[in-house]
Amino acid sequence: MSSDNNSFTIDDRRRSRSGRRADERRKAELARRRSPRMRTLKGAQIIVPAGSSVACIVRNISETGACLQLQTPVFLSHTFDLVFDDPDWSRRSCRVVWREALLMGVEFTTRESEGGPIRRALQRLLSGKRG
């Protein structure tokens, strides 16, 4: 909060620098997405081209990409494979789209097979079914 000639300014963190509110930003973000995202907390391993691995948590996922959370800051290649700890989920090749601190957004460069676990989970979510 700052004071200048008896006027006060409150730093409202719910507004972005562009002045849009959080709910407006979320709606705009959803409209940009190619496919719906589903929240998750799945463990996975990032496998870099040299063969080493880095543990991560998949925070949300869609048919086209995911948001990954790293446990520690680490330099990674722009492309890598993502191997889920769940053996039913297939290995996916990824390309980094954005990165911010310990979070990173990736786009899948390989498609999931028809009826794969991500598609099934998203279909259940969109139809309102759980389980």
PDB file of C-alpha atoms in Angstrom:
ATOM      1  CA  MET A   1       0.000   0.000   0.000  1.00  0.00           C
ATOM      2  CA  SER A   2       1.380   3.429  -0.854  1.00  0.00           C
ATOM      3  CA  SER A   3       0.435   6.930   0.214  1.00  0.00           C
ATOM      4  CA  ASP A   4       0.616   9.958  -2.066  1.00  0.00           C
ATOM      5  CA  ASN A   5      -1.258  13.189  -1.316  1.00  0.00           C
ATOM      6  CA  ASN A   6      -3.754  11.437   0.974  1.00  0.00           C
ATOM      7  CA  SER A   7      -4.616   8.764  -1.623  1.00  0.00           C
ATOM      8  CA  PHE A   8      -4.003   5.096  -1.016  1.00  0.00           C
ATOM      9  CA  THR A   9      -3.433   2.316  -3.522  1.00  0.00           C
ATOM     10  CA  ILE A  10      -4.188  -1.263  -2.587  1.00  0.00           C
ATOM     11  CA  ASP A  11      -2.268  -4.005  -4.341  1.00  0.00           C
ATOM     12  CA  ASP A  12      -5.055  -6.400  -5.370  1.00  0.00           C
ATOM     13  CA  ARG A  13      -3.287  -9.659  -6.191  1.00  0.00           C
ATOM     14  CA  ARG A  14      -6.501 -11.106  -7.630  1.00  0.00           C
ATOM     15  CA  ARG A  15      -6.090  -8.880 -10.663  1.00  0.00           C
ATOM     16  CA  SER A  16      -3.421  -9.447 -13.271  1.00  0.00           C
ATOM     17  CA  ARG A  17      -1.270  -6.661 -14.641  1.00  0.00           C
ATOM     18  CA  SER A  18      -3.704  -6.416 -17.549  1.00  0.00           C
ATOM     19  CA  GLY A  19      -6.501  -5.684 -15.053  1.00  0.00           C
ATOM     20  CA  ARG A  20      -8.455  -8.895 -15.708  1.00  0.00           C
ATOM     21  CA  ARG A  21      -9.789 -10.810 -12.734  1.00  0.00           C
ATOM     22  CA  ALA A  22      -8.760 -14.404 -11.983  1.00  0.00           C
ATOM     23  CA  ASP A  23     -12.079 -15.918 -13.117  1.00  0.00           C
ATOM     24  CA  GLU A  24     -11.861 -14.022 -16.429  1.00  0.00           C
ATOM     25  CA  ARG A  25      -8.302 -15.288 -16.942  1.00  0.00           C
ATOM     26  CA  ARG A  26      -9.411 -18.880 -16.230  1.00  0.00           C
ATOM     27  CA  LYS A  27     -12.226 -18.648 -18.793  1.00  0.00           C
ATOM     28  CA  ALA A  28      -9.839 -17.240 -21.402  1.00  0.00           C
ATOM     29  CA  GLU A  29      -7.329 -19.980 -20.631  1.00  0.00           C
ATOM     30  CA  LEU A  30      -9.976 -22.711 -21.018  1.00  0.00           C
ATOM     31  CA  ALA A  31     -11.067 -21.244 -24.353  1.00  0.00           C
ATOM     32  CA  ARG A  32      -7.457 -21.481 -25.602  1.00  0.00           C
ATOM     33  CA  ARG A  33      -7.072 -25.157 -24.730  1.00  0.00           C
ATOM     34  CA  ARG A  34      -7.360 -27.765 -27.455  1.00  0.00           C
ATOM     35  CA  SER A  35      -8.651 -30.361 -25.006  1.00  0.00           C
ATOM     36  CA  PRO A  36      -9.976 -30.258 -21.421  1.00  0.00           C
ATOM     37  CA  ARG A  37      -7.546 -30.753 -18.549  1.00  0.00           C
ATOM     38  CA  MET A  38      -8.033 -33.028 -15.594  1.00  0.00           C
ATOM     39  CA  ARG A  39      -6.405 -32.463 -12.209  1.00  0.00           C
ATOM     40  CA  THR A  40      -4.212 -35.293 -11.035  1.00  0.00           C
ATOM     41  CA  LEU A  41      -1.334 -36.014  -8.677  1.00  0.00           C
ATOM     42  CA  LYS A  42       0.368 -38.851 -10.516  1.00  0.00           C
ATOM     43  CA  GLY A  43       4.030 -39.606 -10.058  1.00  0.00           C
ATOM     44  CA  ALA A  44       6.210 -39.793 -13.157  1.00  0.00           C
ATOM     45  CA  GLN A  45       9.784 -39.765 -14.390  1.00  0.00           C
ATOM     46  CA  ILE A  46      11.224 -37.400 -16.975  1.00  0.00           C
ATOM     47  CA  ILE A  47      13.645 -39.357 -19.132  1.00  0.00           C
ATOM     48  CA  VAL A  48      16.104 -37.077 -20.946  1.00  0.00           C
ATOM     49  CA  PRO A  49      17.755 -38.110 -24.240  1.00  0.00           C
ATOM     50  CA  ALA A  50      21.013 -38.980 -22.420  1.00  0.00           C
ATOM     51  CA  GLY A  51      19.056 -41.584 -20.426  1.00  0.00           C
ATOM     52  CA  SER A  52      19.025 -40.045 -16.941  1.00  0.00           C
ATOM     53  CA  SER A  53      15.732 -39.469 -15.119  1.00  0.00           C
ATOM     54  CA  VAL A  54      14.165 -36.769 -12.946  1.00  0.00           C
ATOM     55  CA  ALA A  55      11.168 -37.416 -10.692  1.00  0.00           C
ATOM     56  CA  CYS A  56       8.124 -35.171 -11.101  1.00  0.00           C
ATOM     57  CA  ILE A  57       4.442 -34.928 -10.244  1.00  0.00           C
ATOM     58  CA  VAL A  58       1.805 -34.599 -12.971  1.00  0.00           C
ATOM     59  CA  ARG A  59      -0.469 -31.817 -11.646  1.00  0.00           C
ATOM     60  CA  ASN A  60      -2.952 -31.867 -14.530  1.00  0.00           C
ATOM     61  CA  ILE A  61      -3.220 -33.649 -17.832  1.00  0.00           C
ATOM     62  CA  SER A  62      -5.133 -33.634 -21.101  1.00  0.00           C
ATOM     63  CA  GLU A  63      -4.933 -35.580 -24.342  1.00  0.00           C
ATOM     64  CA  THR A  64      -2.511 -32.970 -25.690  1.00  0.00           C
ATOM     65  CA  GLY A  65      -0.304 -32.078 -22.722  1.00  0.00           C
ATOM     66  CA  ALA A  66       0.325 -31.802 -19.004  1.00  0.00           C
ATOM     67  CA  CYS A  67       1.540 -29.573 -16.198  1.00  0.00           C
ATOM     68  CA  LEU A  68       4.498 -31.084 -14.363  1.00  0.00           C
ATOM     69  CA  GLN A  69       5.921 -30.122 -11.001  1.00  0.00           C
ATOM     70  CA  LEU A  70       9.588 -30.774 -10.320  1.00  0.00           C
ATOM     71  CA  GLN A  71      10.898 -31.394  -6.821  1.00  0.00           C
ATOM     72  CA  THR A  72      14.053 -29.334  -7.315  1.00  0.00           C
ATOM     73  CA  PRO A  73      15.196 -26.870  -9.974  1.00  0.00           C
ATOM     74  CA  VAL A  74      17.045 -28.731 -12.706  1.00  0.00           C
ATOM     75  CA  PHE A  75      18.150 -27.954 -16.252  1.00  0.00           C
ATOM     76  CA  LEU A  76      16.288 -30.108 -18.772  1.00  0.00           C
ATOM     77  CA  SER A  77      16.274 -30.533 -22.515  1.00  0.00           C
ATOM     78  CA  HIS A  78      13.316 -29.022 -24.404  1.00  0.00           C
ATOM     79  CA  THR A  79      12.256 -32.539 -25.415  1.00  0.00           C
ATOM     80  CA  PHE A  80      12.071 -35.674 -23.297  1.00  0.00           C
ATOM     81  CA  ASP A  81       9.952 -38.733 -22.565  1.00  0.00           C
ATOM     82  CA  LEU A  82       7.528 -38.870 -19.652  1.00  0.00           C
ATOM     83  CA  VAL A  83       7.094 -42.254 -17.979  1.00  0.00           C
ATOM     84  CA  PHE A  84       4.198 -42.504 -15.534  1.00  0.00           C
ATOM     85  CA  ASP A  85       4.610 -44.472 -12.296  1.00  0.00           C
ATOM     86  CA  ASP A  86       1.246 -46.091 -13.114  1.00  0.00           C
ATOM     87  CA  PRO A  87       2.064 -48.981 -15.495  1.00  0.00           C
ATOM     88  CA  ASP A  88      -1.314 -48.604 -17.265  1.00  0.00           C
ATOM     89  CA  TRP A  89      -0.308 -45.154 -18.525  1.00  0.00           C
ATOM     90  CA  SER A  90       1.911 -45.200 -21.599  1.00  0.00           C
ATOM     91  CA  ARG A  91       5.252 -43.473 -22.100  1.00  0.00           C
ATOM     92  CA  ARG A  92       4.761 -40.118 -23.870  1.00  0.00           C
ATOM     93  CA  SER A  93       7.241 -37.964 -25.776  1.00  0.00           C
ATOM     94  CA  CYS A  94       7.002 -34.296 -24.722  1.00  0.00           C
ATOM     95  CA  ARG A  95       8.082 -30.815 -25.728  1.00  0.00           C
ATOM     96  CA  VAL A  96       8.371 -28.032 -23.131  1.00  0.00           C
ATOM     97  CA  VAL A  97       5.922 -25.197 -23.901  1.00  0.00           C
ATOM     98  CA  TRP A  98       6.441 -23.043 -20.798  1.00  0.00           C
ATOM     99  CA  ARG A  99       8.380 -23.128 -17.561  1.00  0.00           C
ATOM    100  CA  GLU A 100       8.016 -21.173 -14.313  1.00  0.00           C
ATOM    101  CA  ALA A 101      10.104 -22.030 -11.235  1.00  0.00           C
ATOM    102  CA  LEU A 102       9.314 -25.696 -10.439  1.00  0.00           C
ATOM    103  CA  LEU A 103       6.324 -25.966 -12.818  1.00  0.00           C
ATOM    104  CA  MET A 104       6.434 -26.737 -16.517  1.00  0.00           C
ATOM    105  CA  GLY A 105       3.834 -27.137 -19.206  1.00  0.00           C
ATOM    106  CA  VAL A 106       4.484 -29.782 -21.830  1.00  0.00           C
ATOM    107  CA  GLU A 107       2.839 -30.722 -25.091  1.00  0.00           C
ATOM    108  CA  PHE A 108       2.704 -34.395 -25.999  1.00  0.00           C
ATOM    109  CA  THR A 109       4.373 -35.040 -29.334  1.00  0.00           C
ATOM    110  CA  THR A 110       3.070 -38.606 -29.489  1.00  0.00           C
ATOM    111  CA  ARG A 111      -0.631 -39.459 -29.475  1.00  0.00           C
ATOM    112  CA  GLU A 112      -2.283 -41.753 -26.981  1.00  0.00           C
ATOM    113  CA  SER A 113      -3.909 -44.851 -28.414  1.00  0.00           C
ATOM    114  CA  GLU A 114      -7.704 -44.906 -28.812  1.00  0.00           C
ATOM    115  CA  GLY A 115      -9.269 -45.865 -25.496  1.00  0.00           C
ATOM    116  CA  GLY A 116      -6.058 -45.094 -23.580  1.00  0.00           C
ATOM    117  CA  PRO A 117      -6.173 -44.271 -19.840  1.00  0.00           C
ATOM    118  CA  ILE A 118      -6.051 -40.482 -20.279  1.00  0.00           C
ATOM    119  CA  ARG A 119      -8.942 -40.511 -22.754  1.00  0.00           C
ATOM    120  CA  ARG A 120     -10.990 -42.831 -20.541  1.00  0.00           C
ATOM    121  CA  ALA A 121     -10.401 -40.653 -17.455  1.00  0.00           C
ATOM    122  CA  LEU A 122     -11.285 -37.467 -19.350  1.00  0.00           C
ATOM    123  CA  GLN A 123     -14.451 -39.047 -20.763  1.00  0.00           C
ATOM    124  CA  ARG A 124     -15.519 -40.056 -17.233  1.00  0.00           C
ATOM    125  CA  LEU A 125     -14.802 -36.528 -15.987  1.00  0.00           C
ATOM    126  CA  LEU A 126     -16.732 -34.863 -18.809  1.00  0.00           C
ATOM    127  CA  SER A 127     -19.709 -37.182 -18.388  1.00  0.00           C
ATOM    128  CA  GLY A 128     -19.796 -36.493 -14.637  1.00  0.00           C
ATOM    129  CA  LYS A 129     -18.900 -40.049 -13.620  1.00  0.00           C
ATOM    130  CA  ARG A 130     -16.272 -40.790 -10.962  1.00  0.00           C
ATOM    131  CA  GLY A 131     -14.072 -43.823 -10.542  1.00  0.00           C
TER     132      GLY A 131
END
